Short mmCIF file of C-alpha atoms and ligand atoms in Angstrom, two decimals:
data_model
loop_
_atom_site.label_atom_id
_atom_site.label_comp_id
_atom_site.label_asym_id
_atom_site.label_seq_id
_atom_site.Cartn_x
_atom_site.Cartn_y
_atom_site.Cartn_z
CA MET A 25 133.85 97.13 79.58
CA GLY A 26 132.50 99.90 81.94
CA VAL A 27 132.09 103.49 80.67
CA THR A 28 134.93 105.58 81.62
CA GLN A 29 135.48 109.26 82.44
CA GLN A 30 136.82 109.94 78.66
CA GLN A 31 133.85 108.59 76.87
CA VAL A 32 131.74 110.58 78.80
CA LEU A 33 134.20 114.14 77.89
CA ASP A 34 134.18 112.63 74.27
CA SER A 35 130.22 112.70 73.80
CA LEU A 36 130.06 116.33 75.93
CA SER A 37 132.71 118.02 73.61
CA LYS A 38 130.30 117.50 70.47
CA ILE A 39 127.50 119.48 72.47
CA LYS A 40 127.78 123.58 71.76
CA SER A 41 127.65 125.92 74.59
CA PRO A 42 125.62 129.04 74.17
CA ARG A 43 129.05 130.65 74.39
CA GLY A 44 129.60 128.87 71.10
CA VAL A 45 132.43 126.83 72.31
CA ALA A 46 132.20 122.96 72.83
CA LEU A 47 130.55 122.03 76.50
CA THR A 48 134.19 120.91 77.52
CA ASN A 49 135.72 124.12 76.64
CA ALA A 50 133.24 126.29 78.35
CA ASN A 51 134.77 126.02 81.34
CA VAL A 52 131.39 125.31 83.50
CA LEU A 53 131.74 121.45 83.83
CA SER A 54 132.27 119.86 87.47
CA ALA A 55 134.10 117.38 87.72
CA VAL A 56 132.53 114.19 85.81
CA VAL A 57 131.78 111.01 88.55
CA VAL A 58 131.57 107.90 86.69
CA ASN A 59 130.54 104.36 88.87
CA ASP A 60 129.31 101.82 87.68
CA GLY A 61 127.42 103.06 84.94
CA LYS A 62 126.01 105.69 86.55
CA VAL A 63 127.43 109.38 85.58
CA PHE A 64 127.14 112.58 87.72
CA PHE A 65 127.88 115.68 87.04
CA SER A 66 126.97 119.56 87.28
CA ILE A 67 127.41 122.37 84.65
CA ASN A 68 127.83 125.95 86.83
CA VAL A 69 127.01 129.24 85.30
CA ASP A 70 125.99 132.45 86.06
CA ALA A 71 122.29 132.62 87.36
CA ALA A 72 121.88 135.41 84.60
CA GLU A 73 122.91 132.95 81.80
CA ALA A 74 120.79 129.82 83.38
CA ARG A 75 117.91 129.78 80.95
CA ALA A 76 119.79 129.49 77.80
CA TRP A 77 122.17 126.48 79.28
CA GLU A 78 119.30 124.54 80.09
CA SER A 79 119.03 122.95 76.84
CA VAL A 80 122.13 122.22 77.00
CA ARG A 81 121.87 120.53 80.48
CA ALA A 82 119.24 118.77 78.49
CA GLN A 83 121.22 117.69 75.56
CA ALA A 84 124.28 116.55 77.83
CA GLU A 85 122.20 114.16 79.45
CA SER A 86 120.67 112.43 76.43
CA ALA A 87 124.10 112.48 75.16
CA VAL A 88 125.24 110.90 77.94
CA ARG A 89 122.76 108.39 78.50
CA ALA A 90 123.10 107.42 74.77
CA ILE A 91 126.37 106.18 75.73
CA PRO A 92 126.33 102.19 75.66
CA GLY A 93 126.56 100.96 79.24
CA VAL A 94 125.44 104.23 80.92
CA THR A 95 122.39 103.10 82.96
CA THR A 96 121.75 106.51 85.07
CA ALA A 97 122.59 110.40 84.07
CA LEU A 98 122.38 112.68 86.20
CA VAL A 99 123.40 116.33 84.75
CA ALA A 100 122.68 119.15 87.28
CA LEU A 101 122.44 122.88 86.32
CA THR A 102 123.83 125.18 89.12
CA ALA A 103 123.03 128.58 88.55
CA GLU A 104 125.44 130.90 91.00
CA ARG A 105 124.46 134.43 91.47
CA LYS A 106 127.29 136.67 90.75
CA PRO A 107 128.13 139.17 93.97
CA GLY A 108 125.95 142.20 94.23
CA ALA A 109 123.67 140.89 91.42
CA ALA A 110 119.77 141.00 92.24
CA PRO A 111 118.25 138.22 94.06
CA SER A 112 116.24 135.79 91.99
CA GLY A 113 114.51 132.51 92.67
CA ARG A 114 117.79 130.22 91.61
CA ALA A 115 118.64 126.98 91.86
CA GLY A 116 121.16 126.77 94.41
CA GLY A 117 122.55 128.22 97.72
CA VAL A 118 119.25 130.75 98.25
CA LYS A 119 120.40 133.35 101.06
CA PRO A 120 117.71 132.30 103.58
CA GLU A 121 116.74 136.12 104.12
CA ALA A 122 116.20 136.18 100.17
CA ALA A 123 113.89 133.05 100.47
CA HIS A 124 110.40 134.28 101.23
CA ARG A 125 110.55 136.93 98.37
CA PRO A 126 107.87 135.40 95.73
CA PRO A 127 110.03 134.70 92.33
CA GLN A 128 110.63 137.70 90.78
CA GLY A 129 112.12 137.57 87.39
CA ASP A 130 113.15 133.86 88.00
CA THR A 131 115.80 132.68 85.98
CA SER A 132 115.56 129.29 87.39
CA PRO A 133 115.43 126.42 84.87
CA MET A 134 113.90 124.67 87.53
CA SER A 135 111.16 127.36 87.93
CA ARG A 136 109.67 127.17 91.56
CA GLN A 137 106.60 125.45 92.56
CA ALA A 138 106.08 124.17 89.34
CA GLU A 139 103.51 121.31 89.37
CA ILE A 140 104.74 117.98 88.91
CA PRO A 141 102.09 116.22 86.20
CA GLY A 142 100.09 113.69 88.00
CA VAL A 143 100.76 114.14 91.34
CA GLY A 144 98.00 115.55 93.40
CA ALA A 145 99.79 116.92 96.29
CA VAL A 146 103.39 117.02 97.46
CA ILE A 147 104.34 117.38 101.03
CA ALA A 148 107.45 117.07 103.03
CA VAL A 149 108.27 115.40 106.03
CA ALA A 150 111.10 117.31 108.20
CA SER A 151 112.70 117.23 111.06
CA GLY A 152 115.00 119.94 112.73
CA LYS A 153 118.05 117.28 113.22
CA GLY A 154 118.75 113.71 112.23
CA GLY A 155 117.92 110.56 114.35
CA VAL A 156 114.39 111.57 115.35
CA GLY A 157 112.49 108.61 113.62
CA LYS A 158 111.33 111.20 110.79
CA SER A 159 112.22 108.36 107.52
CA THR A 160 110.16 105.73 109.91
CA THR A 161 107.78 108.10 110.09
CA ALA A 162 107.34 109.37 106.83
CA LEU A 163 107.08 105.52 105.37
CA ASN A 164 104.31 104.72 107.94
CA LEU A 165 102.42 107.83 106.97
CA ALA A 166 102.95 107.27 103.57
CA LEU A 167 101.49 103.43 104.40
CA GLY A 168 98.45 104.87 106.39
CA LEU A 169 97.79 107.65 103.84
CA ARG A 170 97.53 104.38 101.43
CA ASP A 171 95.42 102.65 103.79
CA LEU A 172 92.68 105.75 103.74
CA GLY A 173 92.57 104.71 99.74
CA LEU A 174 95.20 107.33 98.44
CA LYS A 175 97.31 106.69 95.55
CA VAL A 176 100.94 107.41 97.34
CA GLY A 177 104.57 107.83 96.11
CA LEU A 178 107.46 108.30 98.58
CA LEU A 179 110.47 110.15 97.61
CA ASP A 180 113.58 109.84 99.79
CA ALA A 181 115.11 113.02 99.26
CA ASP A 182 117.46 112.49 102.43
CA ILE A 183 120.58 112.93 100.61
CA TYR A 184 123.15 112.71 103.44
CA GLY A 185 121.88 109.29 104.76
CA PRO A 186 119.09 107.79 102.58
CA SER A 187 117.20 105.23 104.86
CA ILE A 188 114.44 104.66 102.89
CA PRO A 189 116.22 101.75 101.07
CA ARG A 190 116.84 100.21 104.56
CA LEU A 191 113.07 100.68 106.04
CA THR A 192 111.82 99.63 102.78
CA GLY A 193 114.41 96.72 102.03
CA ILE A 194 114.32 97.78 98.39
CA HIS A 195 117.72 96.95 97.12
CA GLU A 196 116.90 96.85 92.91
CA ARG A 197 117.52 99.61 90.94
CA PRO A 198 114.86 101.70 89.01
CA GLU A 199 114.96 100.67 85.19
CA LEU A 200 114.13 103.33 83.06
CA ASN A 201 111.05 103.69 80.49
CA ALA A 202 111.01 104.47 76.94
CA ASP A 203 111.43 108.17 77.28
CA ARG A 204 114.53 107.21 80.17
CA LYS A 205 112.52 108.31 82.76
CA MET A 206 113.18 106.15 85.87
CA ILE A 207 110.14 103.94 87.01
CA PRO A 208 109.77 104.00 90.92
CA ILE A 209 109.97 100.78 92.76
CA LYS A 210 106.77 99.67 93.78
CA ARG A 211 106.40 98.30 97.44
CA PHE A 212 103.41 97.60 99.88
CA GLY A 213 101.51 99.44 97.10
CA LEU A 214 103.68 102.82 97.18
CA ALA A 215 105.65 104.44 94.03
CA VAL A 216 109.12 104.71 95.78
CA MET A 217 112.30 106.21 94.92
CA SER A 218 115.41 107.14 96.76
CA ILE A 219 119.20 108.62 95.38
CA GLY A 220 120.18 105.46 97.65
CA PHE A 221 119.01 103.27 94.66
CA LEU A 222 121.42 105.60 92.42
CA VAL A 223 124.45 106.34 94.45
CA GLU A 224 126.06 104.83 97.23
CA GLU A 225 126.20 106.68 100.83
CA GLU A 226 129.84 107.77 100.43
CA MET A 227 128.91 109.71 96.81
CA ALA A 228 125.87 111.24 98.16
CA MET A 229 128.06 112.94 100.71
CA ILE A 230 130.50 114.15 98.57
CA TRP A 231 127.74 116.36 96.52
CA ARG A 232 127.36 119.99 97.18
CA GLY A 233 124.06 121.94 97.86
CA PRO A 234 123.40 123.08 94.67
CA MET A 235 124.08 119.71 92.98
CA VAL A 236 121.95 117.84 95.71
CA MET A 237 119.33 120.54 94.81
CA SER A 238 119.38 119.77 91.36
CA ALA A 239 119.58 116.13 91.87
CA ILE A 240 116.60 115.86 94.02
CA THR A 241 114.55 118.06 91.52
CA GLN A 242 115.41 115.68 88.67
CA MET A 243 114.12 112.82 90.75
CA LEU A 244 110.66 114.85 91.19
CA ARG A 245 110.52 115.22 87.32
CA ASP A 246 112.67 112.79 85.57
CA VAL A 247 110.76 109.76 87.29
CA GLU A 248 107.32 108.38 86.39
CA TRP A 249 105.50 109.03 89.15
CA GLY A 250 102.08 108.29 87.19
CA THR A 251 99.14 109.28 88.66
CA LEU A 252 99.21 110.08 92.61
CA ASP A 253 97.31 111.60 95.42
CA VAL A 254 99.91 112.27 97.11
CA LEU A 255 103.92 112.18 97.07
CA VAL A 256 105.69 112.40 100.59
CA VAL A 257 108.80 113.63 100.74
CA ASP A 258 111.29 112.30 103.13
CA MET A 259 113.57 115.75 103.43
CA PRO A 260 117.16 116.08 104.32
CA PRO A 261 117.12 116.54 108.47
CA GLY A 262 118.16 120.13 109.54
CA THR A 263 116.66 123.81 108.63
CA GLY A 264 120.03 124.76 107.14
CA ASP A 265 120.48 126.23 103.34
CA ALA A 266 120.32 122.95 101.70
CA GLN A 267 116.55 121.78 103.33
CA LEU A 268 115.14 125.67 102.79
CA THR A 269 116.19 125.84 98.95
CA LEU A 270 114.82 122.42 99.01
CA ALA A 271 111.81 123.62 100.48
CA GLN A 272 111.75 126.52 98.07
CA ASN A 273 112.06 124.43 95.10
CA VAL A 274 109.59 121.69 95.53
CA PRO A 275 105.91 122.43 95.06
CA LEU A 276 105.09 121.47 98.55
CA LYS A 277 101.43 121.70 99.67
CA GLY A 278 102.57 121.35 103.52
CA ALA A 279 104.93 120.00 105.76
CA VAL A 280 105.01 117.58 108.69
CA ILE A 281 107.61 118.09 111.40
CA VAL A 282 108.95 115.44 113.31
CA SER A 283 110.20 115.86 116.77
CA THR A 284 110.99 113.87 119.69
CA PRO A 285 109.95 115.34 123.18
CA GLN A 286 113.33 116.22 124.17
CA ASP A 287 113.47 120.15 124.31
CA LEU A 288 116.38 120.34 121.89
CA SER A 289 114.98 118.91 119.52
CA LEU A 290 111.85 120.65 120.01
CA ILE A 291 114.19 124.02 119.59
CA ASP A 292 114.84 122.43 116.28
CA ALA A 293 111.16 121.82 115.26
CA ARG A 294 110.57 125.57 115.82
CA ARG A 295 113.54 126.36 113.40
CA GLY A 296 111.56 124.23 110.92
CA LEU A 297 108.52 125.63 111.41
CA ALA A 298 110.45 128.74 110.83
CA MET A 299 112.16 127.74 107.91
CA PHE A 300 108.59 126.44 106.23
CA ARG A 301 107.14 129.73 107.04
CA LYS A 302 109.56 131.75 105.36
CA VAL A 303 108.92 129.95 102.14
CA ASP A 304 105.15 130.13 102.63
CA VAL A 305 104.61 126.19 102.75
CA PRO A 306 102.08 125.49 105.55
CA VAL A 307 102.94 123.43 108.36
CA LEU A 308 100.25 120.36 108.56
CA GLY A 309 101.59 119.92 111.78
CA ILE A 310 103.78 118.21 114.43
CA VAL A 311 104.32 114.90 115.46
CA GLU A 312 105.83 113.73 118.49
CA ASN A 313 108.06 110.51 117.92
CA MET A 314 109.56 108.23 120.64
CA SER A 315 106.97 110.02 122.53
CA TYR A 316 106.68 107.17 125.27
CA PHE A 317 107.67 104.01 126.30
CA GLN A 318 105.39 101.45 125.93
CA CYS A 319 106.99 98.38 127.66
CA PRO A 320 106.81 95.58 125.42
CA HIS A 321 106.32 92.76 128.17
CA CYS A 322 103.35 94.54 130.38
CA GLY A 323 102.58 97.18 128.15
CA THR A 324 103.26 99.83 131.11
CA ARG A 325 103.46 103.15 129.98
CA SER A 326 106.07 105.56 130.75
CA ASP A 327 106.78 109.40 130.25
CA ILE A 328 110.40 108.97 130.25
CA PHE A 329 111.21 112.04 128.22
CA GLY A 330 108.77 113.93 129.83
CA HIS A 331 106.22 113.38 127.08
CA GLY A 332 103.67 116.43 125.97
CA GLY A 333 106.01 118.94 125.11
CA ALA A 334 105.49 119.15 121.25
CA ARG A 335 101.78 119.05 122.00
CA LEU A 336 102.25 122.18 124.30
CA GLU A 337 104.70 123.26 121.38
CA ALA A 338 101.82 123.40 118.98
CA GLU A 339 99.34 124.91 120.68
CA ARG A 340 101.63 127.79 121.63
CA LEU A 341 102.93 127.76 118.02
CA GLY A 342 99.49 127.81 116.53
CA VAL A 343 100.44 124.64 114.27
CA PRO A 344 98.36 121.19 114.50
CA PHE A 345 99.48 118.49 116.66
CA LEU A 346 99.10 115.38 114.79
CA GLY A 347 99.67 112.89 117.38
CA GLU A 348 102.54 110.93 119.29
CA ILE A 349 104.01 107.55 118.46
CA PRO A 350 105.66 105.75 121.36
CA LEU A 351 109.48 104.50 121.75
CA HIS A 352 108.54 100.82 120.94
CA MET A 353 111.11 97.89 119.99
CA GLU A 354 108.38 96.88 117.33
CA ILE A 355 108.58 99.97 115.58
CA ARG A 356 112.24 99.84 115.56
CA SER A 357 112.66 96.52 114.69
CA THR A 358 110.16 96.49 111.82
CA SER A 359 111.26 99.46 110.66
CA ASP A 360 115.13 97.96 110.45
CA ALA A 361 114.05 94.83 108.87
CA GLY A 362 112.61 96.58 105.91
CA ASN A 363 108.87 95.81 106.84
CA PRO A 364 107.44 98.97 108.34
CA VAL A 365 105.08 98.28 111.04
CA VAL A 366 101.69 99.71 109.57
CA GLU A 367 102.53 96.71 106.80
CA SER A 368 103.89 93.93 109.49
CA GLU A 369 101.05 94.71 111.88
CA PRO A 370 98.20 96.38 110.05
CA ASP A 371 95.88 95.60 113.01
CA GLY A 372 98.19 96.74 116.25
CA PRO A 373 98.30 99.76 118.21
CA HIS A 374 101.22 101.62 116.11
CA ALA A 375 99.45 101.07 112.84
CA ALA A 376 96.47 102.89 114.20
CA VAL A 377 98.76 105.77 115.63
CA TYR A 378 100.23 106.29 112.44
CA ARG A 379 96.57 105.89 110.30
CA ALA A 380 95.35 108.49 112.92
CA ILE A 381 98.18 110.67 111.58
CA ALA A 382 97.57 110.35 107.91
CA THR A 383 93.62 111.09 108.31
CA LYS A 384 94.53 114.38 110.05
CA VAL A 385 97.05 115.03 107.34
CA ARG A 386 94.61 114.07 104.83
CA ASP A 387 92.05 116.15 106.21
CA GLN A 388 94.10 118.92 106.08
CA LEU A 389 95.13 118.27 102.09
CA LYS A 390 90.97 118.21 101.46
CA GLY A 391 90.36 120.17 98.14
CA VAL A 392 94.01 119.35 97.10
CA VAL A 393 93.63 115.20 97.49
CA ALA A 394 90.56 114.24 95.67
CA ALA A 395 89.55 111.32 98.50
P1 ADP B 12 115.68 110.05 110.85
O1 ADP B 12 115.49 109.69 109.74
O2 ADP B 12 115.24 111.15 111.74
O3 ADP B 12 117.53 109.72 110.62
P2 ADP B 12 114.68 107.11 111.42
O4 ADP B 12 113.78 107.00 110.86
O5 ADP B 12 115.79 106.87 110.44
O6 ADP B 12 115.56 108.76 112.07
O7 ADP B 12 115.06 106.44 112.68
C1 ADP B 12 116.16 106.44 113.87
C2 ADP B 12 116.12 105.07 114.16
O8 ADP B 12 115.30 104.67 115.15
C3 ADP B 12 115.99 103.91 113.76
O9 ADP B 12 116.35 102.88 114.09
C4 ADP B 12 114.44 103.44 113.86
O10 ADP B 12 114.22 102.27 114.03
C5 ADP B 12 114.10 103.98 115.10
N1 ADP B 12 112.73 104.63 115.50
C6 ADP B 12 112.31 105.41 114.72
N2 ADP B 12 111.12 105.94 115.35
C7 ADP B 12 110.92 104.71 116.30
C8 ADP B 12 109.94 105.02 117.41
N3 ADP B 12 108.50 105.24 117.53
N4 ADP B 12 110.44 103.59 118.41
C9 ADP B 12 111.31 102.89 118.37
N5 ADP B 12 112.03 103.24 117.17
C10 ADP B 12 112.18 103.96 116.74
#
């Protein structure tokens, strides 16, 4: 028989909250979502109390994981600041204007920018809007870094539309190790983790900002990443509060911004740049994707979108230009078939482009990454 919501609530009723009453009576629980052995809920408390609640969150997670039949338990602690309270580096919903401040008096249990043991550098791949090829770029960049001899992980944090399962052809679920940490799936020599391995897309959609943030933070920390030189994070598209909070809470060494040549997305790329600057994350550079059309039959190149805009923009903004990737059927078909082009056509021209981009990224991480 499947796990029921009542079983989860029964196990939570045995946990005492810092307020002295049972967790289930403390008026802090969100709806408990139970789906096919996977359990998700959040504990919502005031930011000032957050530290005291972290051990309760951990106890709740262990208690739920101990219920027979539970395969995954993600318990998020979301700390809301009372109106008028002093700003702090809290877990979720950070106001943009407060975001660039140093984390003074940080009451967040997920203390900002804490390193992930064993992981050399975490880098974000971001875009101002969806559909520009961010995930395709993130995966092929990860493979390019692998080809440079680095140990690479890929975390799909695009909670609103996780596409890494499709792009990698991974359909299995991660297993748990003896410490109940999730073991990333190995594919193409990469350690891969995606929220899409755990939840259906529809469920991810109903999550609210703070819960999304906490889930991603847990995916960073409750996953047995092992030793990695670089962990590439495929960010959710856009530059709203959720992205800003993520950029602020993940210990990023740098960010790569993917843009298409059209003006509109360049404006969006500029916003991405401003966002990372706000949280003091260096922008490693801009990639122009779908930069020009290369005819698959005759090889003729057509600059159908007025290519070159991203390079100029990068120069204007004083950030490195990492390279231009053509709009090509092969990139699309290999991506969508779960066999990315750097893997399936390692000697082809597209793989060379991605590897050149990876080299520029690696060079900028020198000193952080030993290779
Ligand atoms: P995003 O992560 O920005 O939403 P995706 O990486 O999922 O974008 O890409 C969107 C679609 O565009 C996918 O079908 C992908 O295969 C395709 N695509 C991405 N980059 C290219 C490219 N350079 N040439 C052709 N198709 C591409």
